[in-house]
XYZ file of C-alpha atoms in Angstrom:
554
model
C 102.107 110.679 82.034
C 105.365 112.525 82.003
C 106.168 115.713 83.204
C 109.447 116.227 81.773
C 110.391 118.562 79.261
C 107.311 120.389 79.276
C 106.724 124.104 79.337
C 107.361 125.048 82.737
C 104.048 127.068 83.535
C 102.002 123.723 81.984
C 104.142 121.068 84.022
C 101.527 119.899 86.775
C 98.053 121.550 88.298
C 99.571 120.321 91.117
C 103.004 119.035 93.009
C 102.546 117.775 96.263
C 105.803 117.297 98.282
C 105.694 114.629 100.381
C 103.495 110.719 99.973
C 102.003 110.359 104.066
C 98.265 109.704 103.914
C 97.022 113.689 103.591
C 99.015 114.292 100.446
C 97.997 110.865 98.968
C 94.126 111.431 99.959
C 94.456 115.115 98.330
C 96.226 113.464 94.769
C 93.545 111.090 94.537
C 90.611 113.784 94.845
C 92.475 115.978 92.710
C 93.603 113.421 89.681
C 89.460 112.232 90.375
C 88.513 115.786 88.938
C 90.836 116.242 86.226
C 94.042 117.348 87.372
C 97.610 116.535 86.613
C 99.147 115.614 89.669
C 102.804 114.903 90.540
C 103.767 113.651 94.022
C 107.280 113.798 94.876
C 108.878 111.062 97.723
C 112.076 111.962 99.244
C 112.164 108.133 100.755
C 112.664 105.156 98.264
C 108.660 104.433 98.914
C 105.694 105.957 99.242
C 103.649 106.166 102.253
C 105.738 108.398 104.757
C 104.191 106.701 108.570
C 102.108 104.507 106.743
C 105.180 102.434 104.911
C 106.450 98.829 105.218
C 109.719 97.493 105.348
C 110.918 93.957 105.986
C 113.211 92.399 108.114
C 114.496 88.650 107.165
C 111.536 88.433 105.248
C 109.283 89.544 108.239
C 107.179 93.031 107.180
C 106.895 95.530 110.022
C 104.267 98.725 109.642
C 105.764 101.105 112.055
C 103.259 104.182 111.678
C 99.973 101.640 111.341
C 98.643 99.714 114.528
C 95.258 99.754 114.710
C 91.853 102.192 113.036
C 89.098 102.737 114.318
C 85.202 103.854 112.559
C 84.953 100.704 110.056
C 81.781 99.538 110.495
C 79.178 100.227 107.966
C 78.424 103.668 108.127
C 81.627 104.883 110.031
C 83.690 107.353 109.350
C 86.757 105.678 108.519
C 84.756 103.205 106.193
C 83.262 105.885 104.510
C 86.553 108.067 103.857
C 88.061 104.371 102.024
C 84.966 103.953 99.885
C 84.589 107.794 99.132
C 87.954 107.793 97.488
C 87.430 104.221 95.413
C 89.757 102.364 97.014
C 88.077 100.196 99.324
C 87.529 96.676 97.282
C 91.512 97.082 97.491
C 91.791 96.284 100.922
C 90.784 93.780 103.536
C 90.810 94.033 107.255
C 90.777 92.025 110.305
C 89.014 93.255 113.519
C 91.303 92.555 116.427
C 90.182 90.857 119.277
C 86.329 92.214 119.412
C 86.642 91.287 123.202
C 89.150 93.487 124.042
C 90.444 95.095 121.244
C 92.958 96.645 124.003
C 94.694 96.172 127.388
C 95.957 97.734 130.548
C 98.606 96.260 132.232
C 98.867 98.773 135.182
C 101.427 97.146 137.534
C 100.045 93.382 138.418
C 96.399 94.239 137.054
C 94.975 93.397 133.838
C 92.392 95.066 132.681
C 90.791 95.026 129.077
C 89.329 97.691 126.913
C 86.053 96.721 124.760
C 85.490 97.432 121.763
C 81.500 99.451 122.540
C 81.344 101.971 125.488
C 78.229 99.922 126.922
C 80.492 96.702 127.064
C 83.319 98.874 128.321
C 81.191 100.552 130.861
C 79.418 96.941 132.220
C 83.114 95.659 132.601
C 84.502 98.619 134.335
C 81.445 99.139 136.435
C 82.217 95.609 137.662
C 85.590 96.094 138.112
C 85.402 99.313 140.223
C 81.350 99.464 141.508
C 82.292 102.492 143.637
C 82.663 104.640 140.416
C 79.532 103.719 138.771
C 77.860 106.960 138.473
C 80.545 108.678 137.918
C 82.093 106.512 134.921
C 78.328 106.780 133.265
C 78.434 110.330 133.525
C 82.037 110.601 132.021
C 81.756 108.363 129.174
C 78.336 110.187 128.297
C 80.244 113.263 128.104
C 83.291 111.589 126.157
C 79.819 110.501 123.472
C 78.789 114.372 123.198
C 81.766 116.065 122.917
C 83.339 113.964 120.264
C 79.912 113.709 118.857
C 79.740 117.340 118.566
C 83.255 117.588 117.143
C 82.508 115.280 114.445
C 79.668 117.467 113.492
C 81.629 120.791 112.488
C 83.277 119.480 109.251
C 79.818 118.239 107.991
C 78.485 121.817 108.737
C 77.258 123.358 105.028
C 73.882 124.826 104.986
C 72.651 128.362 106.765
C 70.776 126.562 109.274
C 73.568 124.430 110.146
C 76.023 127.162 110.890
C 73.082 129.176 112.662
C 72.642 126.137 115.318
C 75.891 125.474 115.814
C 76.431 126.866 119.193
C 73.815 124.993 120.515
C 74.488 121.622 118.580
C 78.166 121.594 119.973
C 77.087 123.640 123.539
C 79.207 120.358 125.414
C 82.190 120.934 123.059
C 82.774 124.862 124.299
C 82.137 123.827 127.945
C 84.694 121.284 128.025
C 87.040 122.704 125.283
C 89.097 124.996 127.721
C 89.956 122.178 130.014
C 92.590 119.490 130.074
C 91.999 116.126 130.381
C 92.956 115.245 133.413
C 90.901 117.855 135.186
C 87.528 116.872 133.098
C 88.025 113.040 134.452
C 89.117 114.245 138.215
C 85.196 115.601 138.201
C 83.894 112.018 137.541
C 86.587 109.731 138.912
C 88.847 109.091 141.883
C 89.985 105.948 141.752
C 93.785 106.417 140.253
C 93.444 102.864 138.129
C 90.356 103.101 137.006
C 91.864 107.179 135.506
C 94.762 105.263 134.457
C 92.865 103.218 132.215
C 90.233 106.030 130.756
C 93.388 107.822 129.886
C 95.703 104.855 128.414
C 94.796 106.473 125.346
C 96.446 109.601 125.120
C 99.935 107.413 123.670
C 97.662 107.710 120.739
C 98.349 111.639 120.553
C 101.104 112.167 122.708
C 100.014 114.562 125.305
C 99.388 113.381 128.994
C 96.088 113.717 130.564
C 97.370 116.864 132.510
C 98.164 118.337 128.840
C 96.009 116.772 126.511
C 92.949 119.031 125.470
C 89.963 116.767 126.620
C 87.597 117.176 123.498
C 90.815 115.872 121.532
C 90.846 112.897 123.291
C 87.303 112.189 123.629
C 87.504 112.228 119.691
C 90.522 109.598 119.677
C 88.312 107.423 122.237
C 85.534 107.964 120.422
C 87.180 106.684 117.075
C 88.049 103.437 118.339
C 84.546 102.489 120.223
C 83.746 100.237 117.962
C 86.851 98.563 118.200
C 90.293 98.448 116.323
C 90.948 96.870 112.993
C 94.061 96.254 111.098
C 94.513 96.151 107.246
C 95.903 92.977 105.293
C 99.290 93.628 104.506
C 99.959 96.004 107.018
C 100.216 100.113 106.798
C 101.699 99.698 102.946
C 98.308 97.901 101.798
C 96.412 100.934 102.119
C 99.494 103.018 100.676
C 99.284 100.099 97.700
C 95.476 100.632 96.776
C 96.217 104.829 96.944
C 98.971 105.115 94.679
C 97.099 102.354 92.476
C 93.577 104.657 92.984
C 96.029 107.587 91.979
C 97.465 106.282 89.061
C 94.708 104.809 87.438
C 93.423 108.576 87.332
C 96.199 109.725 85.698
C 98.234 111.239 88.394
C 102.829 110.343 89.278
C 104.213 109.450 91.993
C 108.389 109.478 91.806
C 110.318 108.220 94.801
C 113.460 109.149 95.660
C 113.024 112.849 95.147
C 114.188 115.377 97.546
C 112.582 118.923 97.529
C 115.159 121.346 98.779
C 112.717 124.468 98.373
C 109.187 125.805 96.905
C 109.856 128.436 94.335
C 108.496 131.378 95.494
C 107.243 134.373 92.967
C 106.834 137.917 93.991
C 107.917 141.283 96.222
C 104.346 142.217 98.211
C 102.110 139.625 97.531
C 104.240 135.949 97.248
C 102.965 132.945 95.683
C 104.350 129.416 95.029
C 104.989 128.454 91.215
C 106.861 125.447 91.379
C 109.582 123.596 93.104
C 113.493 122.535 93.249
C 114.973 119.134 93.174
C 118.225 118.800 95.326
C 119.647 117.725 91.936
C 118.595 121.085 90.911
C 115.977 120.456 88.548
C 112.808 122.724 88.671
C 109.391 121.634 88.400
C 106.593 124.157 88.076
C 102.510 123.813 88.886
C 100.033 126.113 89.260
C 99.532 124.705 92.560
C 101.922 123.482 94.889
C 100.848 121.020 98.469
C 103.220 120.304 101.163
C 102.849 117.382 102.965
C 105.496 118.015 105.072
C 105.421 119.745 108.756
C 104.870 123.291 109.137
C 108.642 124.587 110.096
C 110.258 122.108 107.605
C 107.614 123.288 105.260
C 108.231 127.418 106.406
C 111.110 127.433 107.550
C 113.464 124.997 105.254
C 111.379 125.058 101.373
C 109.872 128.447 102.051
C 112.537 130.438 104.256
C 112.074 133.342 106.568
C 112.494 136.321 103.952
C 108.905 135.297 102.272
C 106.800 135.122 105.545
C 104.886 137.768 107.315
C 105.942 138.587 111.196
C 103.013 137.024 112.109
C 103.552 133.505 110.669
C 107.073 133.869 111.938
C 106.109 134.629 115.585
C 103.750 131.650 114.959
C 106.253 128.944 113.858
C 109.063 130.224 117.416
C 105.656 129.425 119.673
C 104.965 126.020 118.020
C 105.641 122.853 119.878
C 105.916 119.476 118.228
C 104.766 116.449 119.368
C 106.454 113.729 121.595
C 108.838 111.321 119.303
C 109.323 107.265 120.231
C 111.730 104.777 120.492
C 110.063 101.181 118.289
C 111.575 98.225 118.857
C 110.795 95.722 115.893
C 111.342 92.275 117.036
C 110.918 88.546 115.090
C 110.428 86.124 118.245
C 110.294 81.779 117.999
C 108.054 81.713 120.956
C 104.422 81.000 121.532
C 102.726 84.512 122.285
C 99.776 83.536 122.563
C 100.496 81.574 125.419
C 102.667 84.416 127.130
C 99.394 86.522 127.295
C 99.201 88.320 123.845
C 96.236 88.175 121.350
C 95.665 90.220 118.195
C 94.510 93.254 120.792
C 97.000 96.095 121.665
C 98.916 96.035 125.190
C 99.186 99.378 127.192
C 102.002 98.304 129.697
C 102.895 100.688 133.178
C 103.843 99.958 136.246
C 101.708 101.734 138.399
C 99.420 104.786 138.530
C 101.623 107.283 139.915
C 101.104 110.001 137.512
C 103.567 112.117 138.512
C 106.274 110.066 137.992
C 104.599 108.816 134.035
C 103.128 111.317 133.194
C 106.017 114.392 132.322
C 108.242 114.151 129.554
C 109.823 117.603 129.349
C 112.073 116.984 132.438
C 112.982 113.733 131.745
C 117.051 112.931 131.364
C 116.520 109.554 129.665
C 113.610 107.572 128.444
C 111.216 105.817 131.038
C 111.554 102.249 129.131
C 109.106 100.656 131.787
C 106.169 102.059 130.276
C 105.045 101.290 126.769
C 102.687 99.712 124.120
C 103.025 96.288 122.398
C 101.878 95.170 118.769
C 102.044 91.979 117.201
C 101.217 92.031 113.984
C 101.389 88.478 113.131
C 98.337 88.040 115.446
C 96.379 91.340 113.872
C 97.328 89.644 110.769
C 97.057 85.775 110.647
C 98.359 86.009 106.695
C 101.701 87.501 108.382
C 102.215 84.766 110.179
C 104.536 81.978 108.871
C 103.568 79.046 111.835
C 106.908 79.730 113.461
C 108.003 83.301 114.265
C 106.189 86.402 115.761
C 106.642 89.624 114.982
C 106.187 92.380 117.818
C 106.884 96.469 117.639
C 107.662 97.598 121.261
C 106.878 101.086 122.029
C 107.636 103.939 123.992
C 107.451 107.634 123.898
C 109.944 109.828 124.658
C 110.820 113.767 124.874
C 111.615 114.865 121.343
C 114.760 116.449 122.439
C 116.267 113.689 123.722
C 118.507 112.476 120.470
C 119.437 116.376 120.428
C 123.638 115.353 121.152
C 122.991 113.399 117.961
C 120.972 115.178 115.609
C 123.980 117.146 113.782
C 125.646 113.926 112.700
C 125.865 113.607 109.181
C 124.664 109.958 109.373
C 123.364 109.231 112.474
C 125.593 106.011 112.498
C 128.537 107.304 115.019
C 130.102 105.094 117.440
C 128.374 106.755 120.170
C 125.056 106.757 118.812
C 125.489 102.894 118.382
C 126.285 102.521 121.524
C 122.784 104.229 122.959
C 121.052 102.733 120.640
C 122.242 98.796 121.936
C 121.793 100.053 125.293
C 118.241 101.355 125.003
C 117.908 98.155 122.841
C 119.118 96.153 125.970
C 116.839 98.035 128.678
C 114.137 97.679 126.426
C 114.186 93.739 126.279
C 114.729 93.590 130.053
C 111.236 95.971 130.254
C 109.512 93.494 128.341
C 110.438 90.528 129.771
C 109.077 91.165 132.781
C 105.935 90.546 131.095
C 106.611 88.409 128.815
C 108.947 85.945 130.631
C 110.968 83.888 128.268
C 111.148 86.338 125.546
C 114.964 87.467 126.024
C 115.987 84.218 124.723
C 113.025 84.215 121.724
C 114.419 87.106 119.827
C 115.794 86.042 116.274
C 116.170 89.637 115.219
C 115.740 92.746 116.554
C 116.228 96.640 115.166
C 115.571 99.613 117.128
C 113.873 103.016 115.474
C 114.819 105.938 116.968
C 113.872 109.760 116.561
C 116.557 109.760 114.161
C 115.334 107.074 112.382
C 112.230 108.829 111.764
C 114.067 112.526 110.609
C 116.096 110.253 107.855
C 113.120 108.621 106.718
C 110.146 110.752 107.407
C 111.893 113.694 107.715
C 109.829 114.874 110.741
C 110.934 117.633 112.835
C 113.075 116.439 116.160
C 111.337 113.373 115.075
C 108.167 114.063 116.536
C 105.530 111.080 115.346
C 102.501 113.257 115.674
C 103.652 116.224 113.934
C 102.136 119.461 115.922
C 101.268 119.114 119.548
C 98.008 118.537 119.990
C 97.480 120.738 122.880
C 94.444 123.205 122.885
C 95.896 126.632 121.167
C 97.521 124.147 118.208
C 94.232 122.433 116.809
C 91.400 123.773 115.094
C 91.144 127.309 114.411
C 94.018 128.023 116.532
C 96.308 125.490 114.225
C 97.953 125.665 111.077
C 95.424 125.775 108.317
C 95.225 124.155 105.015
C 95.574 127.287 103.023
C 99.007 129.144 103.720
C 99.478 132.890 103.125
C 101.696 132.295 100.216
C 99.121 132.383 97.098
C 98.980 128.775 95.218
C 100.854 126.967 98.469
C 98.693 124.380 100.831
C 99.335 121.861 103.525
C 97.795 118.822 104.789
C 98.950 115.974 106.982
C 98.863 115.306 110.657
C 99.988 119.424 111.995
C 96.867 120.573 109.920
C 93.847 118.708 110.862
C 94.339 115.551 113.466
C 97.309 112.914 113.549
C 96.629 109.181 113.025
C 96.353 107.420 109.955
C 92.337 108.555 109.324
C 92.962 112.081 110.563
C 95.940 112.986 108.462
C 93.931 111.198 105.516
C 90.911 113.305 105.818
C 93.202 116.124 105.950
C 93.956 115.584 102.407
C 90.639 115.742 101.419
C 89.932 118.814 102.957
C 92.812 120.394 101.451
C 91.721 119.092 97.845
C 88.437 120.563 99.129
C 90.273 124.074 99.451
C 91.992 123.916 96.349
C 88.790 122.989 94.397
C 86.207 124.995 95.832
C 84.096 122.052 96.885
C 83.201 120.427 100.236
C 84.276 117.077 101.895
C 81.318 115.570 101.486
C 81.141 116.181 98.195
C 84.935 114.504 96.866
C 83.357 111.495 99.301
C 80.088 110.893 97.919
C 79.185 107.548 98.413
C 80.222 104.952 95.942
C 78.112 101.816 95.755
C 80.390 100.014 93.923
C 82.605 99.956 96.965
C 83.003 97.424 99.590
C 85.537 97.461 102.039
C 85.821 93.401 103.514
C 86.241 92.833 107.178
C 86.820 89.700 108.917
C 87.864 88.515 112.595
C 91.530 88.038 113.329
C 91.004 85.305 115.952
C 88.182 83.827 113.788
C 88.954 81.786 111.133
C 85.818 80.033 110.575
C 84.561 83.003 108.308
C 87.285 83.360 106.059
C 86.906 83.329 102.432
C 88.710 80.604 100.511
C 91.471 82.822 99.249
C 92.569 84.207 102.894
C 92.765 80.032 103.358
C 94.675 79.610 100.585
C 97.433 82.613 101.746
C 98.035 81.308 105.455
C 98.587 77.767 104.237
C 101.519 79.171 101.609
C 102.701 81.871 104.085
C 103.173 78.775 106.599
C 104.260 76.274 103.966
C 107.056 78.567 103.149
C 108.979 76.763 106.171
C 108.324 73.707 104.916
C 109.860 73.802 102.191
């Protein structure tokens, strides 16, 4: 299907700006009921967090390291197979032991993948805290239970028993999370590891709104899974899902603004190129955030006071420094397994737990990934690949952001530094690795404005505290007729939250209901198998270890 030279007001239904996993989730349930889509990439591939890229022929995911909610019947499971792309994509459960784990100083402590196993290994661990770590993970069950129920809300008796069906929600909702787990705990590890967690959405426990992050704990209590082919897999079987229905995708094109129509009451008809070229739809989606979105393809002259005084108040969330590494060592034997690594040095939360005032990056605290474990048809039998994390203030690249590169001398130069600090972090727990590295690259918060084009950055979009989610957050419907968001700022961050924003935003645009652009599809399967299992492995997952490890051989 092409959409040039066409009468403008016929071009598209509907131009989404933007490819992250809300704007490809709303093509697909739009091009599913008939409508012309276009989705317009600035980046040379689709995918926006969710991309690959390779390094000497190693492939690094740097938005996609773990999901949670795939077993039959979850959530996450249920969002793949309600949009038809599920027999697409295969994925391996990381370590079902302990899908995750704390290093807190010279402890080691694991996260499992069910709250009873996690509660009978912590209740070991610290037998003082008992009762109070059954009460508190009870409470993390309801409230995210309750959360999960609102979007499934439809009939009159649902919304008439609401306040009673989520009564744990509102009690806990005004309250941080570090307050809600001072009522159950006191020992500082044992907090420390209940709250590991919130580098998943960027706001520490003494910020973080607690039902917020009883719904990211809650999302990975059945473990953590990672897809075949890393984060562009699932990108691959969307655009694929997307056009097979019909609908474009075009890479490589900028949006420089949303053509706006209209004195008193403004609506979006269309968009321009930074070539120039105009492209009109009777419906336009932006996938980007909220002040690049307003501010930058809208401008200030078509918004209301309101929105205005909305956007000045808004806070984004943290950004990160990634540092993608290809290591000839045995990491198996320096501690690491296909589970996820949570790495501080002690549980002084004063000292890791503020950003704002920070005048550098705390490098001794962050998160390890290795993909080649998470992914044993990564792994070529000789080299390791590892993204080393660690969040930082957002404003923290400011001295650099008005380069018109990003690639000035002194930039460089703090980049290799942080680089070098970095490596000497994680060799302290991982002795040996300093002299392992074969290559190494460092992302940075500019990294992720040239590429994802993410304001200051941030890796989370919004900040998730309380008065920016839910009905206090940026909604899927703007105020501007015929223009709609999605993505990780409207609904939740991660890869299944800014997904099922896109479906909700089709679900505006439509007149229809989530559950209904998800019904069940029995033709779809979605295949899971055990990273550090083998045994189970079909014939063809054989087959592509042997010639990913041959290829040294040869």
């Amino acid at each position: 299907m092409s959409f040039k030279n066409q009468d403008p007001a016929t071009q598209a239904d509907t131009i989404i700006i933007g490819s992250g996993m809300g704007a490809l989730a709303a093509a697909i349930c739009l091009t599913s009921k008939g409508q012309k889509v276009l989705v317009l990439e600035q980046h040379n591939v689709p995918g926006g967090w969710c991309h690959s890229f390779h390094i000497a022929g190693h492939r690094f995911s740097p938005g996609c390291h773990y999901i949670g909610q795939l077993g039959q019947g979850q959530t996450t499971r249920e969002l793949y197979e309600g949009l038809g792309i599920a027999n697409e994509l295969v994925f391996f459960e990381m370590n079902s032991a302990a899908y995750e784990h704390c290093w807190v100083g010279p402890n080691r402590i694991d996260i499992q993948a069910c709250f009873d196993e996690l509660y009978s290994n912590l209740s070991e661990r610290f037998p003082a805290e008992k009762k109070g770590l059954s009460r508190y993970l009870a409470m993390i069950r309801k409230v995210s239970g309750q959360l999960a129920l609102i979007p499934r809300m439809q009939g009159f008796w649902d919304h008439v028993t609401i306040p009673w069906r989520t009564r744990h929600l509102g009690k806990y909702g005004l309250f941080n999370l570090q307050k809600v787990i001072n009522w159950y705990i006191k020992d500082p590890l044992l907090k420390t590891v209940l709250t590991i967690q919130w580098g998943n959405h960027g706001l520490t426990p003494d910020k973080a709104c607690f039902p917020y992050h009883a719904a990211v704990m809650d999302h990975y209590s059945n473990g953590g899974f990672y897809p075949m082919g890393g984060g562009s897999a699932i990108v691959k079987a969307m655009t694929n899902r997307i056009k097979r229905n019909g609908g474009q995708i075009l890479t490589a094109q900028k949006v420089a603004r949303i053509l706006v129509q209209g004195e008193k009451n403004k609506r979006a008809i269309g968009v321009e190129l930074a070539n120039g070229q105009k492209m009109y739809a009777k419906t336009i989606i932006s996938n980007a955030d909220p002040e690049k979105t307003y501010l930058q393809l809208i401008g200030k002259q078509h918004l209301s006071a309101k929105l205005i005084k909305q956007i000045a108040k808004t806070r984004y969330s943290c950004a990160s420094l990634v540092l993608f590494l290809v290591v000839k060592m045995d990491v198996c034997k320096a501690g690491l397994d296909s589970g996820n690594v949570w790495v501080i040095p002690d549980t002084d939360s004063k000292s890791h737990y503020k950003k704002e005032t920070d005048k550098s990056p705390n490098l001794s605290r962050f998160f390890i990934s290795c993909s080649t474990l998470k992914d044993p048809t990564s792994f070529d039998g000789i080299h390791h690949t590892l993204e080393v994390i660690t969040l930082l203030d957002n404003t923290l690249f400011d001295k650099f952001k008005d380069e018109a590169s990003g690639r000035s001398k002194a930039y460089l130069q703090y980049k290799e530094q942080l680089c070098i600090e970095m490596i000497e972090s994680l060799e302290k727990v991982l002795p040996g690795i300093s002299d392992s590295i074969i290559h190494k690259e460092l992302g940075t918060p500019l990294t992720n404005v040239r590429y994802i084009g993410s304001t200051n950055g941030c890796i989370y979009g919004t900040e998730k505290s309380f008065w920016q989610i839910g009905a206090f957050g940026y909604q899927s419907r703007s105020e501007i007729e015929n223009l709609y968001l999605c993505g990780a700022s409207i609904l939740a961050n991660g890869i299944a939250g800014a997904t099922y924003s896109g479906v909700q935003t089709a679900a505006r645009i439509l007149d229809s209901t989530q559950a209904e652009l998800l019904k069940p599809d029995l033709s779809q399967k979605l295949r899971v198998y055990a990273a550090e299992d083998a045994s189970q492995y079909p014939d063809w997952i054989k087959r592509k270890i042997s010639q990913r490890k041959g290829i040294k051989d040869l």
